[in-house]
CSV table of C-alpha atoms (C1' of nucleotides) in Angstrom, one decimal:
chain,number,residue,atom,x,y,z
A,1,MET,CA,-58.2,-37.9,-76.9
A,2,PRO,CA,-59.8,-38.0,-73.7
A,3,GLU,CA,-62.7,-39.1,-72.6
A,4,LEU,CA,-63.5,-40.8,-69.5
A,5,PRO,CA,-61.2,-44.2,-70.4
A,6,GLU,CA,-58.2,-42.2,-71.9
A,7,VAL,CA,-57.2,-39.9,-69.2
A,8,GLU,CA,-57.6,-43.0,-66.5
A,9,THR,CA,-56.0,-45.4,-68.9
A,10,VAL,CA,-53.2,-42.0,-68.8
A,11,ARG,CA,-53.7,-42.1,-64.8
A,12,ARG,CA,-53.0,-45.5,-64.6
A,13,GLY,CA,-50.2,-45.0,-67.0
A,14,LEU,CA,-48.1,-42.3,-65.3
A,15,GLN,CA,-48.5,-44.0,-61.5
A,16,PRO,CA,-45.2,-46.2,-61.3
A,17,ALA,CA,-43.8,-43.1,-63.1
A,18,LEU,CA,-45.4,-40.0,-60.9
A,19,GLU,CA,-47.1,-42.1,-57.6
A,20,GLY,CA,-44.0,-41.8,-54.3
A,21,GLN,CA,-41.8,-39.7,-56.5
A,22,THR,CA,-40.3,-36.0,-56.1
A,23,LEU,CA,-40.6,-33.9,-58.6
A,24,LYS,CA,-37.0,-32.8,-59.1
A,25,SER,CA,-37.9,-30.2,-61.8
A,26,VAL,CA,-41.0,-28.8,-63.7
A,27,ILE,CA,-40.1,-27.2,-66.8
A,28,VAL,CA,-43.1,-25.4,-68.7
A,29,ARG,CA,-42.5,-24.5,-71.9
A,30,ARG,CA,-45.5,-22.4,-73.3
A,31,ALA,CA,-47.5,-20.0,-70.7
A,32,LYS,CA,-50.6,-20.9,-71.5
A,33,LEU,CA,-52.3,-23.7,-72.6
A,34,ARG,CA,-56.8,-23.2,-72.9
A,35,ILE,CA,-55.8,-20.7,-69.6
A,36,PRO,CA,-53.0,-19.7,-68.8
A,37,PHE,CA,-50.5,-21.3,-66.2
A,38,PRO,CA,-50.2,-19.6,-62.6
A,39,LYS,CA,-47.4,-18.0,-62.5
A,40,ASP,CA,-45.9,-19.8,-59.6
A,41,PHE,CA,-46.6,-23.2,-61.0
A,42,ALA,CA,-43.6,-25.2,-61.5
A,43,ARG,CA,-42.2,-23.2,-58.2
A,44,ARG,CA,-44.9,-25.2,-56.2
A,45,LEU,CA,-44.2,-28.7,-57.4
A,46,THR,CA,-40.5,-28.5,-57.6
A,47,GLY,CA,-39.2,-30.7,-54.5
A,48,SER,CA,-42.6,-32.4,-53.6
A,49,LYS,CA,-43.4,-36.2,-53.7
A,50,VAL,CA,-46.4,-37.0,-55.9
A,51,GLU,CA,-48.4,-38.6,-53.3
A,52,ARG,CA,-51.0,-40.1,-55.4
A,53,LEU,CA,-53.0,-39.6,-58.7
A,54,GLY,CA,-56.1,-38.9,-58.9
A,55,ARG,CA,-59.1,-38.9,-61.7
A,56,ARG,CA,-62.6,-37.1,-61.5
A,57,ALA,CA,-64.5,-37.2,-64.9
A,58,LYS,CA,-61.9,-36.3,-67.2
A,59,TYR,CA,-60.1,-34.6,-64.8
A,60,LEU,CA,-56.7,-35.9,-63.1
A,61,PHE,CA,-55.0,-34.9,-60.4
A,62,MET,CA,-51.7,-35.0,-59.1
A,63,HIS,CA,-52.2,-34.8,-55.3
A,64,MET,CA,-48.7,-33.6,-53.6
A,65,GLN,CA,-47.6,-33.8,-49.8
A,66,GLY,CA,-48.9,-30.9,-49.1
A,67,GLY,CA,-51.7,-30.5,-49.7
A,68,ASP,CA,-51.4,-29.2,-52.9
A,69,VAL,CA,-53.3,-30.4,-56.0
A,70,ALA,CA,-52.0,-30.3,-59.4
A,71,ILE,CA,-55.5,-30.6,-61.9
A,72,ILE,CA,-55.1,-31.6,-65.8
A,73,HIS,CA,-57.0,-31.8,-68.3
A,74,LEU,CA,-56.3,-33.5,-72.3
A,75,GLY,CA,-58.6,-31.3,-74.0
A,76,MET,CA,-59.1,-32.2,-77.5
A,77,THR,CA,-55.2,-33.8,-78.2
A,78,GLY,CA,-53.3,-33.9,-75.4
A,79,HIS,CA,-51.5,-37.1,-74.0
A,80,MET,CA,-49.2,-37.4,-71.0
A,81,THR,CA,-46.1,-40.0,-72.3
A,82,ALA,CA,-43.7,-41.5,-69.3
A,83,ILE,CA,-40.2,-41.3,-70.1
A,84,SER,CA,-37.7,-42.9,-67.9
A,85,GLY,CA,-33.9,-42.3,-68.3
A,86,LYS,CA,-32.7,-39.5,-70.9
A,87,ALA,CA,-35.8,-37.6,-72.1
A,88,PRO,CA,-35.2,-36.8,-76.2
A,89,ALA,CA,-35.6,-33.2,-77.2
A,90,PRO,CA,-38.7,-31.5,-77.0
A,91,GLY,CA,-41.0,-31.8,-79.8
A,92,LYS,CA,-43.5,-29.2,-81.2
A,93,HIS,CA,-45.9,-29.1,-79.0
A,94,ASP,CA,-44.2,-30.7,-76.4
A,95,HIS,CA,-45.7,-28.0,-73.4
A,96,VAL,CA,-44.4,-29.6,-70.8
A,97,ASP,CA,-42.2,-32.1,-68.0
A,98,PHE,CA,-42.8,-33.5,-65.7
A,99,CYS,CA,-38.8,-34.8,-64.4
A,100,THR,CA,-38.6,-37.0,-61.6
A,101,THR,CA,-35.1,-37.5,-58.8
A,102,ALA,CA,-35.8,-41.4,-60.2
A,103,GLY,CA,-34.5,-39.6,-63.1
A,104,ALA,CA,-37.9,-40.1,-65.3
A,105,THR,CA,-39.5,-37.5,-67.1
A,106,VAL,CA,-43.4,-37.1,-68.2
A,107,ARG,CA,-43.8,-35.4,-70.4
A,108,PHE,CA,-47.2,-33.7,-71.8
A,109,ASN,CA,-48.1,-33.1,-75.3
A,110,ASP,CA,-51.1,-31.1,-76.8
A,111,VAL,CA,-51.0,-30.6,-80.6
A,112,ARG,CA,-54.3,-27.8,-79.8
A,113,ARG,CA,-53.4,-26.7,-76.6
A,114,PHE,CA,-57.0,-27.2,-75.9
A,115,GLY,CA,-55.8,-29.3,-72.7
A,116,LEU,CA,-55.4,-27.1,-69.2
A,117,MET,CA,-53.0,-27.7,-66.3
A,118,THR,CA,-53.6,-25.5,-62.9
A,119,LEU,CA,-53.7,-25.5,-59.1
A,120,THR,CA,-55.2,-25.7,-56.1
A,121,THR,CA,-55.1,-27.5,-52.5
A,122,GLU,CA,-57.0,-30.2,-51.5
A,123,GLU,CA,-59.0,-28.2,-49.2
A,124,GLU,CA,-60.4,-26.2,-52.2
A,125,LEU,CA,-60.5,-28.8,-55.2
A,126,GLU,CA,-64.4,-29.6,-54.5
A,127,THR,CA,-65.6,-25.8,-54.4
A,128,HIS,CA,-63.2,-25.2,-57.2
A,129,ARG,CA,-64.6,-23.5,-60.4
A,130,LEU,CA,-63.4,-26.1,-62.9
A,131,ILE,CA,-64.9,-29.0,-61.2
A,132,LYS,CA,-67.8,-28.1,-58.5
A,133,ASN,CA,-70.4,-27.8,-61.4
A,134,ILE,CA,-69.5,-30.9,-63.1
A,135,GLY,CA,-71.5,-33.9,-62.0
A,136,PRO,CA,-71.6,-37.6,-60.8
A,137,ASP,CA,-68.5,-39.4,-62.2
A,138,PRO,CA,-70.6,-43.1,-63.6
A,139,LEU,CA,-68.0,-45.0,-62.7
A,140,ALA,CA,-68.5,-44.2,-58.9
A,141,ASN,CA,-70.8,-45.8,-56.4
A,142,SER,CA,-72.7,-42.9,-56.0
A,143,PHE,CA,-73.8,-42.7,-59.2
A,144,SER,CA,-77.1,-44.4,-60.2
A,145,HIS,CA,-80.0,-44.6,-62.4
A,146,GLU,CA,-82.2,-43.0,-60.1
A,147,VAL,CA,-79.0,-40.0,-60.4
A,148,LEU,CA,-79.2,-40.2,-63.8
A,149,SER,CA,-82.6,-39.8,-64.3
A,150,ALA,CA,-82.8,-36.8,-61.8
A,151,ALA,CA,-80.6,-35.4,-64.1
A,152,LEU,CA,-82.4,-36.0,-66.7
A,153,LYS,CA,-86.1,-35.2,-65.5
A,154,GLY,CA,-88.2,-32.0,-66.7
A,155,ARG,CA,-85.1,-31.4,-69.7
A,156,ALA,CA,-86.5,-30.5,-73.1
A,157,THR,CA,-83.1,-31.2,-75.2
A,158,SER,CA,-82.1,-34.5,-76.4
A,159,ILE,CA,-80.3,-37.3,-74.5
A,160,LYS,CA,-77.5,-36.9,-76.8
A,161,ALA,CA,-76.7,-33.4,-75.6
A,162,ALA,CA,-77.8,-34.3,-72.3
A,163,LEU,CA,-75.1,-37.3,-72.1
A,164,LEU,CA,-72.9,-34.6,-73.4
A,165,ASP,CA,-72.9,-32.3,-71.1
A,166,GLN,CA,-70.5,-32.6,-68.1
A,167,LYS,CA,-73.0,-31.8,-65.5
A,168,THR,CA,-75.6,-34.1,-65.9
A,169,VAL,CA,-73.0,-37.1,-65.8
A,170,ALA,CA,-68.9,-36.0,-66.5
A,171,GLY,CA,-67.0,-38.2,-68.2
A,172,LEU,CA,-69.0,-39.2,-71.6
A,173,GLY,CA,-67.9,-37.3,-74.9
A,174,ASN,CA,-68.9,-37.7,-78.1
A,175,ILE,CA,-67.6,-41.3,-78.7
A,176,TYR,CA,-68.6,-43.3,-75.5
A,177,VAL,CA,-72.3,-41.3,-75.8
A,178,SER,CA,-73.6,-42.9,-79.0
A,179,GLU,CA,-72.2,-45.8,-77.6
A,180,SER,CA,-73.6,-46.1,-75.1
A,181,LEU,CA,-77.6,-45.1,-76.5
A,182,PHE,CA,-76.8,-47.4,-79.4
A,183,ARG,CA,-76.2,-50.1,-76.4
A,184,SER,CA,-79.1,-48.9,-74.7
A,185,GLY,CA,-81.7,-49.2,-77.6
A,186,ILE,CA,-82.6,-45.3,-77.1
A,187,SER,CA,-82.5,-42.5,-79.8
A,188,PRO,CA,-80.2,-39.7,-80.3
A,189,LYS,CA,-83.2,-37.4,-80.8
A,190,ARG,CA,-85.7,-38.5,-78.2
A,191,GLN,CA,-86.5,-36.0,-75.4
A,192,ALA,CA,-84.1,-36.1,-71.7
A,193,LYS,CA,-86.9,-36.1,-69.9
A,194,SER,CA,-88.9,-38.8,-71.2
A,195,VAL,CA,-85.3,-41.3,-69.8
A,196,GLN,CA,-87.0,-42.8,-66.9
A,197,GLY,CA,-87.7,-45.9,-65.3
A,198,SER,CA,-87.1,-49.0,-67.9
A,199,ARG,CA,-84.9,-46.7,-69.8
A,200,ALA,CA,-82.6,-45.0,-67.3
A,201,GLU,CA,-81.7,-48.2,-65.9
A,202,LYS,CA,-80.8,-49.6,-69.0
A,203,LEU,CA,-78.8,-46.5,-70.6
A,204,THR,CA,-77.1,-46.4,-66.8
A,205,ARG,CA,-75.6,-50.2,-67.2
A,206,ALA,CA,-74.9,-49.4,-70.8
A,207,ILE,CA,-72.6,-46.0,-70.0
A,208,GLN,CA,-70.3,-48.1,-67.0
A,209,GLU,CA,-70.2,-51.8,-69.1
A,210,VAL,CA,-68.9,-49.2,-72.3
A,211,LEU,CA,-66.8,-46.6,-69.8
A,212,ARG,CA,-65.2,-50.3,-68.7
A,213,GLU,CA,-64.8,-52.2,-71.2
A,214,ALA,CA,-63.2,-49.1,-72.7
A,215,ILE,CA,-60.4,-48.7,-70.1
A,216,GLU,CA,-59.7,-52.2,-70.1
A,217,ALA,CA,-59.1,-51.8,-74.0
A,218,GLY,CA,-56.3,-48.4,-73.0
A,219,GLY,CA,-58.8,-46.0,-73.9
A,220,SER,CA,-59.8,-45.8,-78.0
A,221,THR,CA,-56.8,-44.4,-80.5
A,222,LEU,CA,-58.3,-42.2,-83.4
A,223,LYS,CA,-55.3,-40.3,-83.9
A,224,ASP,CA,-53.6,-38.7,-80.8
A,225,HIS,CA,-54.7,-40.9,-77.8
A,226,ARG,CA,-51.7,-43.0,-76.7
A,227,GLN,CA,-51.0,-45.1,-73.6
A,228,PRO,CA,-47.9,-43.3,-71.1
A,229,ASP,CA,-46.6,-46.3,-72.4
A,230,GLY,CA,-46.7,-45.7,-75.9
A,231,GLU,CA,-48.9,-48.2,-77.2
A,232,LEU,CA,-51.8,-47.7,-79.1
A,233,GLY,CA,-55.8,-47.9,-77.4
A,234,TYR,CA,-58.0,-50.2,-78.8
A,235,PHE,CA,-61.0,-49.9,-78.1
A,236,GLN,CA,-62.1,-48.5,-81.5
A,237,HIS,CA,-62.3,-51.6,-83.0
A,238,HIS,CA,-65.1,-52.1,-81.2
A,239,PHE,CA,-66.9,-49.3,-81.4
A,240,ARG,CA,-70.4,-50.4,-83.3
A,241,VAL,CA,-71.7,-47.3,-84.4
A,242,TYR,CA,-68.9,-44.2,-83.8
A,243,GLY,CA,-67.7,-43.2,-87.3
A,244,LYS,CA,-69.9,-46.1,-88.9
A,245,ASP,CA,-72.7,-44.3,-91.2
A,246,GLY,CA,-73.2,-46.0,-94.7
A,247,GLU,CA,-72.6,-49.5,-92.6
A,248,THR,CA,-74.9,-51.6,-91.4
A,249,CYS,CA,-76.3,-52.2,-88.0
A,250,PRO,CA,-74.5,-55.1,-85.7
A,251,ASN,CA,-77.6,-55.5,-84.6
A,252,CYS,CA,-80.0,-56.0,-86.6
A,253,ASP,CA,-78.6,-55.9,-90.3
A,254,ASP,CA,-81.1,-55.0,-91.8
A,255,GLU,CA,-80.5,-53.1,-95.3
A,256,ARG,CA,-82.6,-50.5,-94.6
A,257,TYR,CA,-81.3,-49.0,-91.6
A,258,ARG,CA,-77.7,-48.2,-92.0
A,259,ILE,CA,-76.2,-46.6,-89.0
A,260,LYS,CA,-76.7,-43.0,-90.0
A,261,LYS,CA,-75.0,-40.0,-88.7
A,262,ILE,CA,-76.3,-36.8,-87.9
A,263,VAL,CA,-75.4,-33.4,-86.7
A,264,GLN,CA,-76.3,-32.6,-82.5
A,265,ALA,CA,-75.6,-29.7,-81.3
A,266,GLY,CA,-72.7,-28.9,-83.9
A,267,ARG,CA,-70.8,-32.8,-83.1
A,268,SER,CA,-71.8,-35.9,-84.8
A,269,THR,CA,-74.0,-38.6,-84.5
A,270,PHE,CA,-73.6,-42.2,-85.0
A,271,TYR,CA,-77.0,-44.2,-84.6
A,272,CYS,CA,-79.6,-47.0,-85.4
A,273,SER,CA,-82.5,-45.8,-86.0
A,274,ASN,CA,-84.3,-49.2,-86.3
A,275,CYS,CA,-82.7,-50.5,-82.8
A,276,GLN,CA,-83.0,-47.4,-81.0
A,277,ARG,CA,-86.1,-45.5,-80.6
B,1,DC,C1',-83.8,-21.5,-66.9
B,2,DT,C1',-82.8,-23.0,-72.4
B,3,DA,C1',-80.3,-23.7,-77.1
B,4,DT,C1',-77.1,-21.8,-80.2
B,5,DC,C1',-73.3,-19.9,-81.9
B,6,DC,C1',-69.1,-19.0,-81.7
B,7,DA,C1',-63.8,-19.0,-80.0
B,8,DC,C1',-60.1,-21.0,-78.4
B,9,DC,C1',-55.5,-24.0,-82.2
B,10,DT,C1',-53.6,-27.5,-84.9
B,11,DG,C1',-53.2,-31.2,-88.3
B,12,DG,C1',-54.7,-34.4,-91.4
B,13,DC,C1',-57.9,-34.5,-95.7
B,14,DG,C1',-60.7,-35.2,-99.5
B,15,DG,C1',-61.5,-31.7,-104.1
B,16,DC,C1',-60.0,-28.2,-107.8
C,1,DT,C1',-47.4,-29.1,-105.8
C,2,DG,C1',-51.0,-25.7,-104.0
C,3,DC,C1',-55.3,-23.8,-101.7
C,4,DC,C1',-59.8,-23.7,-99.4
C,5,DG,C1',-63.1,-25.8,-96.6
C,6,DC,C1',-64.4,-29.2,-93.4
C,7,DC,C1',-63.9,-31.9,-89.7
C,8,DA,C1',-61.7,-34.0,-84.9
C,9,DG,C1',-61.6,-37.0,-78.9
C,10,DG,C1',-63.8,-30.1,-75.1
C,11,DT,C1',-65.3,-26.5,-73.2
C,12,DG,C1',-67.1,-22.3,-71.9
C,13,DG,C1',-68.7,-17.8,-72.7
C,14,DA,C1',-71.4,-14.9,-75.3
C,15,DT,C1',-75.8,-14.0,-77.1
C,16,DA,C1',-81.1,-14.2,-77.6
DNA sequence: CTATCCACCTGGCGGC
DNA sequence: TGCCGCCAGGTGGATA
């Protein structure tokens, strides 16, 4: 499911069930997702209070009283559901339950198991191996077109590949890269280093707009994504190019340039060759 | 450093 | 109905 807007939607949706609550039990039903759980994962979290939920790019953080931080990534198909009252029997892909003393259960489900959970501390969060190399979060105050231009400078790879690379900007995935490039009129095939000046400004604006609108819409539900209350996201209805190959472009509407689907770095890209240069 | 390929997993869909 | 290949919102390690 999850690019930045979906993860942010999950964070917001889990706040009522978790923030300020004490974990009565943590049940891990599978020792390993993408990476093994720390052996003391459940023990260290049990009995602690969740101070707040944070997010950096596609990573969700559970900041615990006492200084521990649980790092959670949803991979491709991970989602989290907040259940009030008695939780139903876990299904095949319900890998973890966080149960609070207030009687709520937050359940992590991940069909493909590309997600991960691990533990660190406040002091070591910024230097954690999963976190230390990722680039700026595009919705953070520190992000700007200057930061983006600098990250793209000198890079011969395509702008599509550069934006998917979490070291450039952290949080975009396959959907929102295509949508951002469309909104800024930039071809996904253009060399990253040529996106400078006004192009970088337009792209920065487009990225921020797309992400904000998507969060507002509860993210995009293609298959797996659900908000923690079970609601679907509905930003997929606002896609302009993603998954729309063969349709006419919503901008130029010119029959001669229908939305194209190409493969870059092994991933599909959707764009209009007329509007994006 | 870069680019490419591949592995990690499961499930849904289309074609035969 | 079954089998097969392909595809999917992500990431990171190996390789050249």
